Short mmCIF file of C-alpha atoms in Angstrom, two decimals:
data_model
loop_
_atom_site.label_atom_id
_atom_site.label_comp_id
_atom_site.label_asym_id
_atom_site.label_seq_id
_atom_site.Cartn_x
_atom_site.Cartn_y
_atom_site.Cartn_z
CA UNK F 14 39.97 -40.65 -20.75
CA UNK F 15 43.28 -40.45 -22.60
CA UNK F 16 44.72 -37.49 -24.44
CA UNK F 17 41.97 -35.63 -26.16
CA UNK F 18 44.01 -34.35 -29.05
CA UNK F 19 42.13 -32.49 -31.73
CA UNK F 20 38.76 -32.68 -30.07
CA UNK F 21 35.47 -31.17 -31.10
CA UNK F 22 33.15 -30.10 -28.36
CA UNK F 23 29.52 -30.93 -28.85
CA UNK F 24 26.64 -29.34 -27.03
CA UNK F 25 25.91 -30.77 -23.59
CA UNK F 26 24.30 -34.19 -23.72
CA UNK F 27 21.52 -33.49 -21.36
CA UNK F 28 20.70 -31.28 -18.44
CA UNK F 29 23.54 -32.42 -16.19
CA UNK F 30 21.90 -30.93 -13.09
CA UNK F 31 18.80 -33.02 -13.75
CA UNK F 32 20.98 -36.12 -14.18
CA UNK F 33 22.62 -35.47 -10.80
CA UNK F 34 19.20 -35.04 -9.13
CA UNK F 35 18.05 -38.30 -10.68
CA UNK F 36 21.22 -40.03 -9.46
CA UNK F 37 20.62 -38.79 -5.91
CA UNK F 38 17.10 -40.29 -5.96
CA UNK F 39 18.48 -43.61 -7.21
CA UNK F 40 21.15 -43.61 -4.48
CA UNK F 41 18.55 -42.99 -1.76
CA UNK F 42 16.57 -45.93 -3.10
CA UNK F 43 19.72 -48.09 -3.22
CA UNK F 44 20.58 -47.22 0.37
CA UNK F 45 17.13 -48.07 1.70
CA UNK F 46 16.72 -51.25 -0.39
CA UNK F 47 20.11 -52.64 0.64
CA UNK F 48 19.98 -51.24 4.14
CA UNK F 49 23.33 -49.45 3.78
CA UNK F 50 23.74 -47.99 7.25
CA UNK F 51 26.01 -44.97 7.70
CA UNK F 52 27.54 -45.11 4.23
CA UNK F 53 30.88 -43.52 3.36
CA UNK F 54 31.24 -41.80 -0.03
CA UNK F 55 34.43 -42.29 -2.06
CA UNK F 56 35.00 -40.42 -5.33
CA UNK F 57 37.55 -41.28 -8.02
CA UNK F 58 39.70 -38.39 -9.31
CA UNK F 59 38.81 -36.05 -10.86
CA UNK F 60 35.21 -36.03 -12.09
CA UNK F 61 34.14 -38.73 -9.65
CA UNK F 62 35.16 -36.52 -6.74
CA UNK F 63 32.94 -33.68 -8.00
CA UNK F 64 29.90 -35.97 -8.07
CA UNK F 65 30.91 -37.65 -4.80
CA UNK F 66 31.05 -34.24 -3.12
CA UNK F 67 27.41 -33.57 -4.09
CA UNK F 68 26.36 -37.05 -2.93
CA UNK F 69 28.23 -36.71 0.37
CA UNK F 70 26.61 -33.32 1.02
CA UNK F 71 23.18 -34.72 0.18
CA UNK F 72 23.59 -37.76 2.45
CA UNK F 73 25.57 -35.81 5.05
CA UNK F 74 28.12 -38.59 4.81
CA UNK F 75 31.94 -38.38 5.05
CA UNK F 76 33.83 -38.00 1.75
CA UNK F 77 37.04 -39.70 0.64
CA UNK F 78 38.91 -39.52 -2.65
CA UNK F 79 40.92 -42.03 -4.64
CA UNK F 80 43.70 -41.37 -7.10
CA UNK F 81 44.04 -44.69 -8.86
CA UNK F 82 47.22 -43.77 -10.81
CA UNK F 83 49.31 -46.36 -8.91
CA UNK F 84 46.78 -49.15 -9.54
CA UNK F 85 46.20 -48.77 -13.27
CA UNK F 86 46.79 -51.77 -15.54
CA UNK F 87 48.56 -49.85 -18.32
CA UNK F 88 51.88 -49.01 -16.61
CA UNK F 89 53.83 -51.28 -19.00
CA UNK F 90 52.29 -49.51 -21.99
CA UNK F 91 51.78 -45.95 -20.94
CA UNK F 92 54.01 -45.54 -17.90
CA UNK F 93 53.14 -43.55 -14.82
CA UNK F 94 50.23 -41.15 -15.09
CA UNK F 95 50.84 -37.58 -13.97
CA UNK F 96 49.99 -37.02 -10.36
CA UNK F 97 46.84 -35.23 -9.35
CA UNK F 98 45.95 -34.99 -5.67
CA UNK F 99 46.90 -38.06 -3.62
CA UNK F 100 44.29 -40.49 -2.35
CA UNK F 101 42.74 -39.43 0.90
CA UNK F 102 40.41 -41.62 2.94
CA UNK F 103 40.01 -39.74 6.23
CA UNK F 104 38.17 -42.64 7.86
CA UNK F 105 38.50 -46.35 8.60
CA UNK F 106 36.73 -48.31 5.83
CA UNK F 107 36.78 -51.64 7.67
CA UNK F 108 33.23 -53.07 7.97
CA UNK F 109 31.67 -49.93 6.49
CA UNK F 110 29.30 -49.55 3.54
CA UNK F 111 31.04 -47.64 0.76
CA UNK F 112 29.48 -45.76 -2.12
CA UNK F 113 32.11 -45.64 -4.86
CA UNK F 114 31.54 -42.81 -7.33
CA UNK F 115 32.91 -42.17 -10.81
CA UNK F 116 31.59 -39.67 -13.34
CA UNK F 117 31.69 -41.97 -16.37
CA UNK F 118 32.19 -45.73 -16.59
CA UNK F 119 33.40 -47.08 -19.91
CA UNK F 120 35.80 -50.04 -19.95
CA UNK F 121 35.48 -50.69 -16.22
CA UNK F 122 39.26 -50.70 -15.77
CA UNK F 123 39.26 -47.62 -13.56
CA UNK F 124 36.77 -49.30 -11.23
CA UNK F 125 38.90 -52.47 -11.13
CA UNK F 126 41.88 -50.31 -10.08
CA UNK F 127 39.79 -48.42 -7.53
CA UNK F 128 38.53 -51.64 -5.93
CA UNK F 129 42.09 -52.95 -5.65
CA UNK F 130 43.20 -49.73 -4.02
CA UNK F 131 40.23 -49.68 -1.62
CA UNK F 132 41.10 -53.14 -0.36
CA UNK F 133 44.61 -51.97 0.49
CA UNK F 134 42.95 -49.63 2.98
CA UNK F 135 40.86 -52.34 4.62
CA UNK F 136 37.89 -54.67 4.19
CA UNK F 137 34.63 -52.80 3.71
CA UNK F 138 31.29 -54.43 4.51
CA UNK F 139 30.06 -53.56 1.02
CA UNK F 140 30.89 -51.42 -2.01
CA UNK F 141 28.14 -49.98 -4.20
CA UNK F 142 29.08 -48.43 -7.51
CA UNK F 143 27.32 -45.29 -8.73
CA UNK F 144 27.95 -43.20 -11.82
CA UNK F 145 26.49 -40.29 -13.70
CA UNK F 146 26.96 -41.96 -17.07
CA UNK F 147 27.59 -45.52 -18.20
CA UNK F 148 28.94 -46.07 -21.71
CA UNK F 149 28.31 -49.42 -23.34
CA UNK F 150 31.99 -50.29 -23.92
CA UNK F 151 32.66 -52.58 -20.99
CA UNK F 152 35.83 -54.71 -21.04
CA UNK F 153 35.41 -56.11 -17.54
CA UNK F 154 32.43 -57.62 -15.67
CA UNK F 155 31.61 -54.43 -13.76
CA UNK F 156 28.16 -52.78 -13.57
CA UNK F 157 26.89 -49.74 -11.72
CA UNK F 158 24.26 -50.07 -8.98
CA UNK F 159 22.96 -46.60 -9.79
CA UNK F 160 23.38 -44.73 -13.05
CA UNK F 161 21.64 -41.61 -14.37
CA UNK F 162 22.39 -42.00 -18.09
CA UNK F 163 23.23 -44.99 -20.31
CA UNK F 164 24.88 -44.32 -23.67
CA UNK F 165 25.85 -46.30 -26.75
CA UNK F 166 28.84 -44.67 -28.40
CA UNK F 167 30.81 -45.49 -31.53
CA UNK F 168 34.59 -45.95 -31.63
CA UNK F 169 36.44 -42.67 -31.21
CA UNK F 170 33.67 -41.10 -29.16
CA UNK F 171 34.15 -40.30 -25.49
CA UNK F 172 32.07 -38.75 -22.77
CA UNK F 173 33.66 -35.97 -20.77
CA UNK F 174 32.49 -34.25 -17.63
CA UNK F 175 33.77 -30.73 -17.08
CA UNK F 176 33.30 -28.94 -13.79
CA UNK F 177 32.95 -28.60 -10.97
CA UNK F 178 30.95 -25.39 -11.52
CA UNK F 179 28.90 -25.93 -13.58
CA UNK F 180 28.99 -29.67 -14.23
CA UNK F 181 28.59 -30.35 -17.94
CA UNK F 182 28.52 -33.74 -19.60
CA UNK F 183 29.40 -33.79 -23.32
CA UNK F 184 30.37 -36.23 -26.07
CA UNK F 185 33.84 -35.73 -27.52
CA UNK F 186 34.97 -36.95 -30.93
CA UNK F 187 38.64 -37.94 -30.82
CA UNK F 188 39.90 -37.08 -34.30
CA UNK F 189 43.39 -38.37 -33.51
CA UNK F 190 42.24 -41.98 -33.22
CA UNK T 12 74.61 -34.18 -25.89
CA UNK T 13 71.20 -35.09 -24.61
CA UNK T 14 70.83 -35.77 -20.94
CA UNK T 15 71.63 -39.44 -20.34
CA UNK T 16 68.97 -39.77 -17.70
CA UNK T 17 66.08 -38.50 -19.85
CA UNK T 18 64.22 -40.00 -22.78
CA UNK T 19 63.92 -37.80 -25.85
CA UNK T 20 60.46 -36.86 -24.58
CA UNK T 21 62.09 -35.51 -21.44
CA UNK T 22 60.90 -38.28 -19.13
CA UNK T 23 63.21 -39.78 -16.51
CA UNK T 24 64.70 -43.16 -17.45
CA UNK T 25 67.59 -43.12 -14.97
CA UNK T 26 68.06 -40.98 -11.87
CA UNK T 27 71.74 -40.10 -11.68
CA UNK T 28 72.05 -36.45 -10.76
CA UNK T 29 69.92 -33.36 -10.29
CA UNK T 30 72.02 -31.53 -12.89
CA UNK T 31 69.98 -31.06 -16.06
CA UNK T 32 66.63 -31.55 -14.34
CA UNK T 33 64.41 -28.49 -14.52
CA UNK T 34 62.03 -27.12 -11.95
CA UNK T 35 59.04 -28.83 -13.56
CA UNK T 36 60.74 -32.23 -13.27
CA UNK T 37 61.76 -31.66 -9.64
CA UNK T 38 58.20 -30.61 -8.84
CA UNK T 39 56.83 -33.69 -10.59
CA UNK T 40 59.11 -35.87 -8.45
CA UNK T 41 57.88 -34.09 -5.31
CA UNK T 42 54.22 -34.38 -6.40
CA UNK T 43 54.62 -38.09 -7.09
CA UNK T 44 56.35 -38.57 -3.74
CA UNK T 45 53.50 -36.73 -2.00
CA UNK T 46 51.13 -39.37 -3.34
CA UNK T 47 53.44 -42.13 -2.09
CA UNK T 48 53.55 -40.66 1.44
CA UNK T 49 49.85 -41.61 1.66
CA UNK T 50 50.63 -45.22 0.74
CA UNK T 51 52.61 -45.45 4.00
CA UNK T 52 49.33 -44.87 5.88
CA UNK T 53 47.43 -47.66 4.12
CA UNK T 54 46.73 -50.92 5.88
CA UNK T 55 48.52 -52.66 2.99
CA UNK T 56 51.54 -50.41 2.40
CA UNK T 57 52.03 -51.47 -1.17
CA UNK T 58 51.05 -50.42 -4.67
CA UNK T 59 51.31 -52.78 -7.66
CA UNK T 60 53.28 -50.48 -9.99
CA UNK T 61 56.51 -52.50 -10.24
CA UNK T 62 54.90 -55.91 -9.85
CA UNK T 63 56.96 -58.49 -11.71
CA UNK T 64 60.00 -56.20 -12.04
CA UNK T 65 63.35 -57.05 -10.54
CA UNK T 66 65.30 -54.40 -8.67
CA UNK T 67 68.90 -55.06 -7.69
CA UNK T 68 70.46 -53.08 -4.86
CA UNK T 69 74.16 -52.76 -5.72
CA UNK T 70 75.95 -51.37 -2.72
CA UNK T 71 79.68 -51.09 -3.25
CA UNK T 72 79.81 -48.99 -0.11
CA UNK T 73 77.94 -49.53 3.15
CA UNK T 74 74.96 -47.42 4.02
CA UNK T 75 72.37 -49.12 6.17
CA UNK T 76 69.73 -46.40 6.08
CA UNK T 77 69.92 -45.67 2.36
CA UNK T 78 70.02 -49.34 1.47
CA UNK T 79 67.09 -50.27 3.69
CA UNK T 80 64.92 -47.36 2.55
CA UNK T 81 65.61 -48.23 -1.11
CA UNK T 82 64.80 -51.85 -0.39
CA UNK T 83 61.59 -50.91 1.39
CA UNK T 84 60.67 -48.47 -1.40
CA UNK T 85 61.11 -51.19 -4.02
CA UNK T 86 59.05 -53.62 -1.96
CA UNK T 87 56.28 -51.07 -1.49
CA UNK T 88 56.17 -50.80 -5.27
CA UNK T 89 55.75 -54.62 -5.34
CA UNK T 90 59.09 -55.23 -7.09
CA UNK T 91 61.23 -58.28 -6.39
CA UNK T 92 64.36 -57.05 -4.67
CA UNK T 93 67.82 -58.51 -4.58
CA UNK T 94 70.36 -56.81 -2.34
CA UNK T 95 73.99 -57.50 -3.10
CA UNK T 96 76.80 -56.55 -0.82
CA UNK T 97 79.37 -56.41 -3.58
CA UNK T 98 82.35 -56.38 -1.26
CA UNK T 99 81.53 -59.88 -0.06
CA UNK T 100 80.46 -61.30 -3.39
CA UNK T 101 81.87 -62.02 -6.81
CA UNK T 102 84.19 -59.04 -7.11
CA UNK T 103 86.19 -60.34 -4.19
CA UNK T 104 86.71 -63.55 -6.19
CA UNK T 105 88.30 -61.55 -8.97
CA UNK T 106 85.29 -61.06 -11.23
CA UNK T 107 85.42 -57.63 -12.78
CA UNK T 108 82.70 -55.09 -12.10
CA UNK T 109 81.63 -55.19 -15.74
CA UNK T 110 81.26 -58.97 -15.65
CA UNK T 111 79.23 -58.82 -12.45
CA UNK T 112 76.89 -56.26 -13.98
CA UNK T 113 76.55 -58.19 -17.24
CA UNK T 114 75.57 -61.27 -15.25
CA UNK T 115 72.96 -59.32 -13.33
CA UNK T 116 71.59 -57.92 -16.55
CA UNK T 117 71.25 -61.42 -17.94
CA UNK T 118 69.07 -62.24 -14.97
CA UNK T 119 66.55 -59.82 -16.51
CA UNK T 120 66.98 -57.13 -13.91
CA UNK T 121 64.94 -54.02 -14.60
CA UNK T 122 66.66 -51.61 -12.26
CA UNK T 123 69.99 -51.19 -10.45
CA UNK T 124 70.27 -49.05 -7.33
CA UNK T 125 73.95 -48.08 -7.21
CA UNK T 126 75.98 -46.84 -4.28
CA UNK T 127 79.69 -46.42 -4.92
CA UNK T 128 82.68 -44.58 -3.48
CA UNK T 129 83.76 -43.39 -6.94
CA UNK T 130 82.19 -40.28 -8.41
CA UNK T 131 80.37 -41.05 -11.64
CA UNK T 132 79.97 -44.80 -11.01
CA UNK T 133 76.21 -44.78 -11.56
CA UNK T 134 76.66 -42.62 -14.64
CA UNK T 135 79.25 -45.04 -16.03
CA UNK T 136 76.97 -48.03 -15.51
CA UNK T 137 74.04 -46.26 -17.18
CA UNK T 138 76.17 -45.29 -20.15
CA UNK T 139 78.35 -48.34 -20.66
CA UNK T 140 76.70 -51.34 -19.14
CA UNK T 141 72.98 -51.17 -18.99
CA UNK T 142 71.21 -48.54 -21.07
CA UNK T 143 67.99 -50.55 -20.89
CA UNK T 144 68.16 -51.06 -17.14
CA UNK T 145 67.03 -48.09 -15.05
CA UNK T 146 69.93 -46.87 -12.91
CA UNK T 147 69.28 -44.99 -9.69
CA UNK T 148 72.18 -43.22 -8.02
CA UNK T 149 72.14 -43.93 -4.29
CA UNK T 150 75.29 -41.90 -3.68
CA UNK T 151 78.57 -41.78 -5.59
CA UNK T 152 81.78 -40.55 -4.03
CA UNK T 153 81.73 -36.85 -3.24
CA UNK T 154 79.71 -36.22 -6.38
CA UNK T 155 76.04 -36.66 -5.70
CA UNK T 156 73.32 -38.17 -3.57
CA UNK T 157 70.26 -36.96 -5.43
CA UNK T 158 67.54 -38.92 -3.60
CA UNK T 159 68.79 -37.53 -0.27
CA UNK T 160 68.60 -33.97 -1.63
CA UNK T 161 65.10 -34.61 -3.00
CA UNK T 162 63.83 -36.06 0.26
CA UNK T 163 65.13 -32.92 1.96
CA UNK T 164 63.19 -30.83 -0.58
CA UNK T 165 60.07 -32.90 0.11
CA UNK T 166 60.51 -32.32 3.85
CA UNK T 167 60.84 -28.56 3.33
CA UNK T 168 57.89 -28.33 0.95
CA UNK T 169 55.59 -30.41 3.15
CA UNK T 170 56.39 -28.37 6.26
CA UNK T 171 57.20 -24.92 4.88
CA UNK T 172 55.41 -24.71 1.53
CA UNK T 173 56.80 -22.75 -1.40
CA UNK T 174 60.55 -22.31 -1.69
CA UNK T 175 60.64 -18.69 -2.92
CA UNK T 176 60.30 -16.85 0.40
CA UNK T 177 62.42 -19.28 2.43
CA UNK T 178 65.85 -18.79 3.97
CA UNK T 179 67.77 -22.03 4.26
CA UNK T 180 71.07 -22.60 6.08
CA UNK T 181 73.23 -25.66 5.40
CA UNK T 182 75.64 -26.14 8.29
CA UNK T 183 78.77 -28.24 8.61
CA UNK T 184 81.17 -30.10 6.39
CA UNK T 185 80.15 -28.68 3.01
CA UNK T 186 83.46 -29.72 1.42
CA UNK T 187 83.09 -33.46 1.95
CA UNK T 188 79.33 -33.62 1.73
CA UNK T 189 77.98 -35.37 -1.34
CA UNK T 190 74.54 -34.12 -0.52
CA UNK T 191 75.23 -30.39 0.02
CA UNK T 192 75.95 -29.74 -3.66
CA UNK T 193 72.70 -31.44 -4.69
CA UNK T 194 70.78 -29.60 -1.98
CA UNK T 195 72.05 -26.24 -3.24
CA UNK T 196 71.23 -27.20 -6.81
CA UNK T 197 67.72 -28.35 -5.90
CA UNK T 198 66.98 -25.33 -3.72
CA UNK T 199 68.07 -22.95 -6.47
CA UNK T 200 66.12 -24.81 -9.14
CA UNK T 201 63.01 -24.73 -6.97
CA UNK T 202 63.28 -20.97 -6.54
CA UNK T 203 64.86 -20.53 -3.12
CA UNK T 204 66.88 -17.30 -3.19
CA UNK T 205 68.46 -17.17 0.29
CA UNK T 206 70.79 -20.14 0.66
CA UNK T 207 73.49 -19.85 3.29
CA UNK T 208 76.40 -22.18 3.85
CA UNK T 209 77.75 -22.21 7.37
CA UNK T 210 80.97 -23.86 8.53
CA UNK T 211 84.69 -23.43 9.07
CA UNK T 212 86.75 -22.23 6.12
CA UNK T 213 88.62 -25.53 6.04
CA UNK T 214 85.36 -27.35 5.25
CA UNK T 215 84.12 -24.88 2.62
CA UNK T 216 84.91 -25.66 -1.04
CA UNK T 217 86.79 -22.95 -2.97
CA UNK T 218 84.34 -22.81 -5.86
CA UNK T 219 81.32 -22.22 -3.65
CA UNK T 220 81.02 -18.48 -4.37
CA UNK T 221 80.05 -19.19 -7.96
CA UNK T 222 77.03 -21.24 -6.84
CA UNK T 223 75.07 -18.11 -5.90
CA UNK T 224 75.01 -18.70 -2.19
CA UNK T 225 76.38 -16.81 0.80
CA UNK T 226 78.96 -18.31 3.13
CA UNK T 227 79.27 -17.75 6.85
CA UNK T 228 81.91 -18.87 9.30
CA UNK T 229 79.86 -17.47 12.18
CA UNK T 230 76.99 -19.82 13.05
CA UNK T 231 74.76 -17.21 14.73
CA UNK T 232 75.05 -14.93 11.73
CA UNK T 233 74.46 -17.82 9.33
CA UNK T 234 71.27 -19.14 10.86
CA UNK T 235 69.76 -15.78 11.86
CA UNK T 236 66.04 -15.72 10.95
CA UNK T 237 66.25 -18.78 8.70
CA UNK T 238 63.21 -21.01 8.10
CA UNK T 239 65.21 -24.19 7.65
CA UNK T 240 68.46 -25.40 9.25
CA UNK T 241 70.03 -28.38 7.51
CA UNK T 242 72.79 -29.91 9.62
CA UNK T 243 75.32 -32.09 7.83
CA UNK T 244 76.90 -35.10 9.43
CA UNK T 245 80.44 -34.53 10.61
CA UNK T 246 82.51 -37.43 9.45
CA UNK T 247 84.70 -38.13 12.42
CA UNK T 248 87.53 -39.35 10.18
CA UNK T 249 87.91 -35.70 9.12
CA UNK T 250 89.07 -34.92 12.64
CA UNK T 251 92.15 -37.01 12.12
CA UNK T 252 93.04 -35.34 8.85
CA UNK T 253 93.48 -31.90 10.46
CA UNK T 254 90.45 -30.27 8.88
CA UNK T 255 89.12 -29.72 12.37
CA UNK T 256 90.55 -28.99 15.80
CA UNK T 257 88.46 -31.30 18.01
CA UNK T 258 84.91 -32.50 18.44
CA UNK T 259 84.43 -30.26 21.47
CA UNK T 260 85.70 -27.21 19.64
CA UNK T 261 83.48 -27.98 16.66
CA UNK T 262 80.40 -28.36 18.83
CA UNK T 263 81.15 -25.05 20.56
CA UNK T 264 81.37 -23.23 17.21
CA UNK T 265 78.91 -25.09 14.97
CA UNK T 266 76.88 -27.45 17.13
CA UNK T 267 73.13 -26.80 17.01
CA UNK T 268 71.87 -26.25 20.56
CA UNK T 269 68.46 -25.18 21.85
CA UNK T 270 69.97 -21.82 22.75
CA UNK T 271 71.48 -21.25 19.34
CA UNK T 272 68.35 -22.40 17.48
CA UNK T 273 66.53 -19.39 18.99
CA UNK T 274 68.47 -17.22 16.53
CA UNK T 275 66.53 -18.84 13.68
CA UNK T 276 62.82 -18.17 13.15
CA UNK T 277 60.61 -19.45 15.96
CA UNK T 278 58.97 -21.98 13.64
CA UNK T 279 62.18 -23.01 11.86
CA UNK T 280 62.58 -26.69 11.10
CA UNK T 281 65.78 -28.65 11.74
CA UNK T 282 66.94 -31.35 9.35
CA UNK T 283 69.79 -33.85 9.36
CA UNK T 284 70.46 -36.70 6.91
CA UNK T 285 71.52 -39.05 9.71
CA UNK T 286 73.14 -40.84 11.31
CA UNK T 287 73.43 -38.03 13.84
CA UNK T 288 76.43 -37.51 16.08
CA UNK T 289 74.75 -36.36 19.27
CA UNK T 290 76.81 -33.74 21.05
CA UNK T 291 79.10 -33.16 18.06
CA UNK T 292 76.96 -31.40 15.44
CA UNK T 293 73.61 -31.42 17.20
CA UNK T 294 72.40 -31.39 20.80
CA UNK T 295 70.05 -34.23 21.77
CA UNK T 296 67.40 -31.75 22.93
CA UNK T 297 67.29 -30.30 19.40
CA UNK T 298 67.49 -33.65 17.60
CA UNK T 299 64.57 -34.98 19.65
CA UNK T 300 62.75 -31.64 19.93
CA UNK T 301 59.55 -30.37 18.31
CA UNK T 302 61.36 -28.56 15.47
CA UNK T 303 63.29 -31.66 14.44
CA UNK T 304 62.29 -33.31 11.13
CA UNK T 305 64.95 -36.00 11.36
CA UNK T 306 62.57 -38.96 11.62
CA UNK T 307 60.08 -37.45 9.14
CA UNK T 308 62.97 -37.30 6.68
CA UNK T 309 63.39 -41.06 6.92
CA UNK T 310 59.71 -41.68 6.02
CA UNK T 311 59.83 -39.11 3.22
CA UNK T 312 62.98 -40.84 1.97
CA UNK T 313 60.94 -43.94 1.20
CA UNK T 314 58.34 -41.88 -0.69
CA UNK T 315 60.99 -40.03 -2.74
CA UNK T 316 62.69 -43.30 -3.64
CA UNK T 317 59.36 -44.81 -4.67
CA UNK T 318 58.77 -41.74 -6.85
CA UNK T 319 62.08 -41.80 -8.74
CA UNK T 320 62.01 -45.58 -9.10
CA UNK T 321 58.51 -45.59 -10.59
CA UNK T 322 59.23 -42.59 -12.82
CA UNK T 323 62.49 -44.08 -14.15
CA UNK T 324 60.79 -47.42 -14.75
CA UNK T 325 57.99 -45.59 -16.52
CA UNK T 326 60.54 -43.94 -18.86
CA UNK T 327 62.18 -47.31 -19.54
CA UNK T 328 58.79 -48.86 -20.32
CA UNK T 329 57.97 -46.12 -22.80
CA UNK T 330 61.36 -46.56 -24.41
CA UNK T 331 60.85 -50.31 -24.72
CA UNK T 332 57.39 -49.72 -26.12
CA UNK T 333 58.83 -47.39 -28.76
CA UNK T 334 61.45 -50.00 -29.62
CA UNK T 335 58.78 -52.65 -30.13
CA UNK T 336 56.83 -50.26 -32.35
CA UNK T 337 59.91 -49.42 -34.40
CA UNK T 338 62.54 -52.17 -33.97
CA UNK T 339 64.88 -50.75 -36.63
CA UNK T 340 65.44 -47.66 -34.56
CA UNK T 341 68.17 -48.72 -32.15
CA UNK T 342 68.17 -45.33 -30.50
CA UNK T 343 64.51 -45.83 -29.51
CA UNK T 344 63.36 -42.31 -30.00
CA UNK T 345 60.67 -41.65 -27.44
#
């Protein structure tokens, strides 16, 4: 989400708990419609992992986490991103149905990086993309299969999820930009 | 004078020495390396960070393990790698070192990995020849071998956790070891307070007392209750130069045996930079035993090298970016 220099917090967008519950219902529907047997849940650091944890608990499915820092497309411009926890996929993803989770999808570049990283671990049977919030600022042809909230934002506005307890989704105005 | 290896924002742009790097930077290197350890477990053991970059391995001195781990590290970062054995190439035809390096720079190289017998060689190249090429020191003379010291720190942190409560013994030829000095520096910077140097007086540098460590000529006393035993390689050529009586005598006094290791803590780990001299500084049963980290060190070495290479390249990128944004500023303040 970049450096949030000089930010103004706004009140929470919506009842985040209700959004999560809605997302879980959508995911159950997605799983039954597409017949996703024994899915594995993979969250993208950091917010995606919080949501993925809830989804994995709900589905009683194994949880993995991705740190996409080494797969980003802005190394030439911004250099190496500071390290959070390393990626950890404690299972074999070959021929499995994956549910890839991020908290917010904006440009789609994070998801592009995550897909590239996933395929360095193996060849899954399928990848479904789920997110709490999708912002209408896509730069790549990537769409979520399940999404609890769709937003239209103006330039300089960002959505931020804070958590993990409690999870709160808010809009941030980036004064620096 | 600002540190040659850092940008003005304090990011790495070369990796020449541990001197001048603070605890935060060393911890960032270790954190980054931790993430790269995982890459070694992927089906495709590669990340695209240095895709399209050219890394040149410049080895003026032989070192199979260091050279191959650097080469592998560069390849795992998706860089294109050229390995030059300088002794058999242009310099032997009379081309000066400077000319060789200028030629390599003109080939749009992004990074030089430098191993040289002269202290300060990597530093000289960074300063004089190629400020816009990331220089990584892969060992220079008796001066430094910073990636070796950092891979040792990674080994300790991954197996023993925080450095503060640890007792670490470094055993052997401290005097001629290019890595011991860096190890001491790194251990101190990372907060380790009990660092012991163990070896015969003839292999102990005079200035060592000022480094805030204790010295021991008695091995049992030196490794008593330590958490980590780092064995240094005994360079057999030292035997000839009268620093040491004989290999047998050395092993009797300073060789690490199963029996002697019992003096250290029961869960102590044993490290060695390799190549090991079995039966001279370390008994095979210890080298191959459950407390030995010798082969782990080799894998961690790849991760550490990936970390410093990607961090230095990152600093160079930011510097180039700043130069593009403000071309009149030749100093490229970033």
